[in-house]
Structure formats: structure tokens, C-alpha cells
Amino acid sequence: GSLGDGHLLKTGAELTHHAFRSAATTDIADLDKVQQEPTLLSSLDASAYLQDECQITPQLFTNIGLRGYYFASGKYSNLEPRISLSYLVTEDLSLKAEYSTANQALHLVSRNDIALPTDIWVPSTPQLKPESATEWSAGTEASLAEHEYKVSVEGYYKEMHNLLEYKDTANLSLHAPAESYFTSGDGSAYGVELFINKQIGRLTGWIGYTLSFTQRTFPELNDGLPFNPRYDRTHDISIVTAYALNDRWNFGAVWVYGTGNAYTMPTGHYEFPSINAEPQETVDRNRLNYSRRNGYRLPAYHRLDLSASLKFSWFGLPWVFSMNIYNAYNHKNVFAQYITPKSGYNPATNHDESSLELKRVTYFPILPTIGLSVKF
């Protein structure tokens, strides 16, 4: 509702019931029981907000809000103030700044000790506090060439608390409480975002680039030293273009690039004789020496998608024929890799000589598709 000239008041509320079913175990003896005796967690969360959009002067706008949050499991309640300012320097140039706080009672946790990504959602409990974050940002936005282009630059800094990671000694057991798997820590993130948008003409599209740095510090992990979370991306680029040849033909292209995920990998290996071996025997055992937590980077992710569509009429109905090529240059993007033993018989020495090799798991290869749609 309106509070008068220059004010717009908004309010709302939300109520959500969560039900979690946990059946994680690394104990083979428990495999038959995990479906019969899963760990059941449920909770209720409620939130309500009130905000005022205000035009203080013809050039200065503010948005001031307050959100209340309650999570029943653990009886957590928080107030989250938020404020944003926007100032019109000219008709085509504006400045903005924002401050916000947020709390999240659902944690997304990633395993670091296996190759495949196995992210899970974990609710807060009386022992696991909700995540909290405070963020500051400031930037500018400009329209160029009679509003054909829009350019924005924004910098941000975020502090995070009560983040969750698996303990290095976590042993998933049907009988262990969920809290015993995790340890908590803090994090920070900062960066700059650049966005260029062409809005007018046959050729339209946008370019987005983000330079970001994020670290986490957990007293019980990585000897207490900061490390990068798994999905940290220093560079993130998106280029999206669309070209309207005429009223019937449309073409599009999307290219994305991102720094590879942070990963924990062996950096070398060493050997030592078996304790039970006789002195004359040469029985060696390989041991891997690992990097710091997430101290390695997977290869960069990049991909080009192409598309074309043709509009036509048939039996008086509007049809669209489309052709798409996903990953047009067939780049093998890696999302997991691991070291595995490799053995081979060497006839020169008459021995089976073992070694180590790197194996990688990749995303989809080139995928062409066609489609036909009609509206009636």
C-alpha cells in the first residue's frame, strides 16, 4: 500500500514445512537397514517481511526493509535488515549501494573425498546453527548510444558464518547422529561484476564477466588454514547473442567459460618396503601425497551452444522448427578426476610393473538436437 507521495509499502509472509530423509552410510553391514531405518528430520520455518520503497528526491531512491525469520528445529529466530540506495546522476547514469543480511537454515554440503559430486542438503539442528551472511555492494549503471547499450559495474564483499563441511574423519553410519559428520567455519567473498547489454537492433545480446575471490576457514580442517570451496570460480564469463535475420529466421549463440572447480588431488607418491617383507624381497607399497584441501584446480570449463529457429504457418497454425547444437566444438569438460593404479607386464624384466594413472570424468559431448512446436 501507499504511505503517501513517494512511498510504496510492501509486506508478505511465508510458511514452509521441511521433511528430510537421511539414509547415508559407509558401513556395508548397514546397507540392508538404511531403507528400513532412515534418519528422519523435519522442521517448520516461517518468515515475514516489511519494506518501504521511497523516493526522497527526484534523484534519490531508497528501499528499506526488515525480514523476520524463524526455524523451529533449534528454535532459531533472526531479524534481517536490508537497505539499498540509488541516485540518478543524469538520465542515463545512476549510482547504487546496498547492505543486506541473511540467514539460511538449510546447508548445502559437498563431499571432498570422492570423485563424483554428491552434494546434500542438511537442516539446522540445536547443534548445527543456521548459516548467516552480511553483504555490502556498490556500483554504477549507464545507458549508451541512445539506450542501445546498457553497461553496469558492481563490486561486492560478503562475510559468512556457520558454514558446514564434512570432517576429515567423518564416517557415515546409520547409528551416528548427523551432527557428528560436520564441522563449522567462516568464509568471505569479494569481487567485481561487469555486464554489457545490447538491447536494440537485429543483433542483440549481452556479455557478463565476474572476477571473484572466496575463501573459507575451518579450525578443524586444512590445519586451520584458509581454502577455496569446491565451486569457487575466479573467472566466470557468459556471452549470449541473438540475430534476427528476418521475421522468420532467428539465430543464437552462447559461450560460457569458468575457472575449474577447486579440488583435492595427489601431488605425488612415495614408496616404502612392506614391514612383513624379508630383507631380500623388494615388496614396495605406493602411498599418495595430497595437496592442501581443494588446493588443486580442475581444467577450466568452457562450451559453445548454437541454435537456429524458423517460424512458419501450416494449416493456419503457427509452427516453429528449431535446430540446436550443445557443446558445438565438443570440448571435454572435466567435473571429476582421480588417480588409479595401473599394472602391466614388462617382458624385459619378467615382472608386473605397477604405476599410477590419472582418469577423468567429463560432461556431455557435442549433442545436436532438432525440435518442432506448434501453438493452438
C-alpha atoms as one frame of an Amber mdcrd trajectory, in Angstrom:
protein
   0.000   0.000   0.000   0.969   3.649  -0.339   2.021   5.797   2.614   1.702
   8.949   0.558   3.693  10.654  -2.157   6.977   8.889  -2.837   6.326   5.843
  -0.604   5.307   2.307  -1.505   4.871  -0.172   1.332   5.098  -3.925   0.718
   4.695  -6.820   3.135   4.396 -10.590   2.983   4.773 -13.848   4.886   5.793
 -17.427   4.128   5.434 -20.741   5.956   7.286 -23.901   4.868   7.413 -27.436
   6.277  10.575 -29.416   5.542  10.918 -33.206   5.733  14.366 -34.807   5.353
  15.113 -38.495   4.946  18.724 -39.476   5.551  19.981 -42.942   4.652  23.717
 -42.352   4.344  26.210 -44.969   5.417  29.683 -46.205   4.540  29.245 -49.394
   6.574  28.396 -52.325   4.294  26.746 -54.112   7.206  24.167 -51.318   7.392
  23.153 -51.362   3.709  20.074 -53.536   4.327  18.942 -51.276   7.146  19.247
 -47.801   5.621  15.926 -48.018   3.827  14.167 -49.658   6.766  15.572 -47.339
   9.444  16.314 -43.968   7.799  17.073 -40.921   9.886  14.019 -38.660   9.676
  14.344 -34.918  10.260  11.564 -32.393   9.917  11.130 -28.747  10.701   8.975
 -25.724  10.122  10.260 -22.333   9.069   8.356 -19.077   8.926   9.290 -15.645
   7.653   7.672 -12.236   7.254   8.966  -9.025   5.720   8.119  -5.338   5.548
   9.734  -2.898   3.127   9.307   0.712   2.083  10.262   1.896  -1.400  10.760
   5.627  -1.068  11.632   8.463  -3.444  13.330  11.023  -1.225  14.179  13.465
  -4.030  13.702  13.313  -7.830  17.200  11.760  -7.989  17.449   9.702  -4.781
  15.556   6.439  -4.189  15.735   4.115  -1.188  14.446   0.670  -0.372  14.473
  -0.107   3.347  13.264  -3.472   4.611  13.243  -5.824   7.563  12.699  -9.584
   7.434  11.982 -11.797  10.404  12.927 -15.467  10.222  12.130 -18.442  12.489
  13.294 -22.056  12.160  11.599 -24.488  14.530  14.393 -27.068  14.710  16.618
 -25.378  17.251  14.163 -22.507  17.752  16.305 -20.081  15.779  14.960 -16.580
  15.164  16.662 -13.699  13.397  15.952 -10.189  12.146  17.475  -9.284   8.778
  17.739  -5.563   7.947  18.274  -4.521   4.334  18.764  -1.146   2.679  19.547
  -0.028  -0.846  20.188   3.432  -2.273  20.003   4.570  -5.888  20.991   8.012
  -7.154  20.368   9.334 -10.675  23.386  11.411 -11.653  21.845  12.021 -15.073
  19.025  10.435 -17.034  21.495   7.863 -18.372  23.771   7.346 -15.365  22.948
   6.045 -11.890  24.867   5.037  -8.771  23.714   2.408  -6.307  24.748   0.900
  -2.985  23.278  -1.897  -0.884  23.622  -3.538   2.523  21.857  -6.764   3.464
  21.930  -9.579   5.983  20.569 -13.097   5.530  20.224 -16.364   7.411  19.746
 -19.809   5.905  18.794 -22.845   7.958  19.431 -25.312   5.109  23.097 -26.102
   4.440  24.417 -27.394   1.096  27.401 -29.644   1.882  29.813 -31.223  -0.638
  31.886 -34.368  -0.217  35.595 -33.821  -0.926  36.837 -37.388  -0.518  35.196
 -38.971  -3.575  35.408 -38.119  -7.265  31.740 -37.659  -8.137  29.853 -34.636
  -6.767  27.436 -35.748  -4.050  26.004 -32.564  -2.589  23.347 -32.912   0.082
  21.045 -30.534   1.951  21.365 -30.592   5.730  18.895 -28.760   8.022  19.977
 -26.810  11.062  19.505 -28.537  14.407  20.067 -27.477  18.018  23.734 -28.396
  17.421  24.082 -27.054  13.841  23.445 -23.319  13.661  21.972 -21.637  10.543
  24.362 -20.012   8.092  24.482 -16.238   8.209  25.809 -13.698   5.741  26.324
  -9.949   5.576  26.920  -8.313   2.196  27.908  -4.840   1.020  27.832  -3.814
  -2.645  28.192  -0.646  -4.722  28.104   0.025  -8.428  27.032   2.133 -11.357
  24.799   1.663 -14.408  24.796   3.676 -17.638  22.816   3.758 -20.894  24.823
   4.491 -24.041  24.127   5.282 -27.711  20.543   6.399 -27.119  19.757   3.400
 -24.886  21.050   0.838 -27.400  23.581  -0.359 -24.834  23.369  -0.734 -21.072
  26.562  -1.109 -19.041  26.859  -1.862 -15.316  29.783  -2.422 -12.950  29.353
  -3.598  -9.366  31.716  -4.564  -6.570  30.718  -6.644  -3.542  32.048  -8.036
  -0.268  30.370 -10.781   1.771  31.091 -12.304   5.169  29.669 -15.741   6.034
  29.447 -17.617   9.339  28.412 -21.108  10.494  29.238 -22.747   7.168  29.349
 -26.562   7.175  31.887 -29.013   5.756  32.417 -32.718   6.341  35.012 -33.560
   8.954  38.143 -35.252   7.642  37.302 -38.167   9.968  33.598 -38.313   9.040
  32.377 -41.911   8.920  28.794 -42.066   7.697  26.963 -44.532   9.891  23.301
 -45.362  10.242  23.634 -45.134  14.001  25.643 -41.897  14.256  23.868 -38.555
  14.717  24.056 -36.281  11.663  25.844 -33.587  13.664  28.853 -35.860  14.121
  29.667 -35.704  10.393  30.184 -31.947  10.161  32.348 -29.106  11.370  31.610
 -25.390  11.093  33.645 -22.415   9.947  33.570 -18.956   8.408  34.044 -17.571
   4.930  34.426 -14.414   2.892  33.870 -13.499  -0.748  34.522 -10.386  -2.777
  34.659  -9.467  -6.422  33.591  -7.310  -9.343  30.792  -7.935 -11.860  30.694
  -6.359 -15.340  27.577  -6.526 -17.526  27.141  -5.155 -21.082  23.753  -5.500
 -22.776  22.865  -4.604 -26.374  19.098  -4.116 -26.399  18.261  -2.665 -29.834
  18.823  -3.887 -33.411  18.802  -7.167 -35.274  21.843  -8.278 -33.267  21.159
  -8.292 -29.526  22.754  -9.976 -26.547  24.886  -9.481 -23.509  28.323 -10.103
 -22.038  28.752 -10.850 -18.360  32.064 -11.191 -16.534  32.676 -11.828 -12.840
  36.046 -11.733 -11.096  35.616 -13.217  -7.638  37.678 -14.490  -4.746  36.271
 -16.601  -1.933  37.864 -18.436   0.974  36.749 -20.467   3.954  38.459 -21.081
   7.265  37.604 -24.047   9.492  39.603 -24.631  12.685  39.305 -28.436  12.252
  40.152 -28.576   8.534  43.302 -27.924   6.478  45.328 -27.236   9.662  43.152
 -24.168  10.221  44.464 -22.520   7.030  42.094 -20.796   4.538  40.998 -22.789
   1.478  38.749 -22.321  -1.556  35.325 -24.000  -1.567  34.737 -26.600  -4.263
  32.566 -24.412  -6.519  34.729 -21.287  -6.297  35.229 -19.658  -9.712  37.810
 -16.903 -10.065  36.711 -16.073 -13.614  33.167 -16.509 -14.940  32.262 -15.330
 -18.453  28.987 -15.562 -20.380  28.483 -14.259 -23.923  24.945 -14.517 -25.306
  23.970 -13.300 -28.792  20.800 -13.432 -30.879  20.435 -12.379 -34.526  17.076
 -11.856 -36.249  17.754 -12.364 -39.962  14.142 -11.534 -40.771  10.680 -12.173
 -39.346  11.107 -15.921 -39.830  14.736 -16.855 -39.152  16.473 -16.376 -35.785
  19.986 -17.477 -34.836  21.648 -17.656 -31.450  24.972 -18.483 -29.815  26.019
 -18.878 -26.183  29.601 -19.231 -24.958  30.435 -19.779 -21.303  33.774 -20.012
 -19.525  34.599 -20.665 -15.898  37.642 -21.401 -13.792  37.793 -25.093 -12.892
  36.435 -26.277  -9.548  38.753 -26.345  -6.553  39.739 -29.930  -5.842  41.871
 -32.047  -3.529  44.309 -34.164  -5.567  47.523 -36.144  -5.075  50.613 -34.095
  -5.902  52.982 -37.052  -5.834  53.570 -40.502  -4.411  56.208 -42.302  -2.399
  57.110 -45.915  -1.697  58.385 -47.840   1.311  59.123 -51.554   1.892  56.481
 -53.716   3.491  57.140 -54.305   7.189  56.496 -58.031   6.800  58.794 -58.449
   3.791  62.014 -60.420   4.020  65.177 -58.290   3.618  65.935 -59.787   0.214
  62.452 -59.128  -1.101  61.594 -55.922  -2.941  57.948 -55.576  -1.958  57.096
 -51.883  -2.220  53.883 -50.086  -1.413  52.760 -46.845  -3.014  51.398 -44.029
  -0.888  49.889 -40.806  -2.238  50.847 -37.348  -1.024  47.859 -34.968  -1.278
  47.593 -31.229  -1.829  46.083 -28.892   0.726  42.277 -29.034   0.911  40.957
 -28.001  -2.512  44.473 -26.888  -3.372  44.219 -28.087  -6.987  42.093 -26.751
  -9.871  40.274 -28.859 -12.430  40.678 -27.685 -16.053  38.614 -24.634 -16.989
  35.029 -25.217 -18.112  34.003 -23.739 -21.453  31.357 -24.546 -24.049  29.684
 -23.111 -27.169  25.983 -23.696 -27.910  24.434 -22.780 -31.284  20.772 -22.518
 -32.248  18.562 -21.614 -35.210  14.783 -21.386 -35.488  12.332 -20.958 -38.368
   8.784 -19.669 -37.926   6.129 -20.721 -40.471   2.407 -21.302 -40.823   0.830
 -24.664 -41.629  -2.886 -25.419 -41.672  -3.401 -21.921 -40.311  -1.349 -22.608
 -37.169   1.964 -21.021 -36.047   4.839 -23.527 -36.120   8.484 -23.242 -35.068
  11.231 -25.558 -36.336  14.416 -25.398 -34.250  17.945 -26.786 -34.501  20.389
 -26.757 -31.598  23.974 -27.868 -31.072  25.098 -28.256 -27.474  28.900 -28.075
 -26.945  29.497 -27.293 -30.627  33.286 -27.806 -30.573  32.987 -30.952 -28.435
  35.096 -29.776 -25.531  35.600 -32.422 -22.869  34.764 -30.540 -19.682  36.038
 -32.320 -16.583  33.890 -32.452 -13.457  35.827 -35.135 -11.562  39.191 -36.874
 -11.728  41.114 -39.404  -9.682  44.329 -41.407  -9.502  44.136 -45.171 -10.010
  46.764 -47.948 -10.094  47.808 -49.276 -13.491  49.621 -52.559 -13.881  51.354
 -54.011 -16.900  53.685 -56.927 -17.651  57.174 -55.919 -18.741  58.772 -58.768
 -20.749  62.223 -57.185 -20.442  62.279 -57.665 -16.679  59.752 -60.517 -16.477
  57.914 -58.557 -13.799  54.493 -56.998 -13.418  55.379 -53.301 -13.056  52.683
 -51.170 -11.490  52.233 -47.428 -11.986  49.647 -44.721 -11.419  47.461 -43.018
 -13.989  45.069 -40.084 -13.994  41.450 -40.714 -15.011  38.862 -38.045 -15.701
  35.066 -37.979 -15.837  33.613 -35.425 -18.269  30.285 -33.788 -19.044  28.237
 -34.327 -22.213  29.977 -34.255 -25.620  28.559 -32.487 -28.681  24.768 -33.018
 -28.799  22.795 -31.875 -31.873  19.000 -31.751 -31.490  16.005 -30.738 -33.593
  12.544 -29.733 -32.489   9.119 -28.833 -33.843   6.473 -26.959 -31.875   3.007
 -25.580 -32.579   0.549 -23.386 -30.660  -3.192 -23.795 -30.946
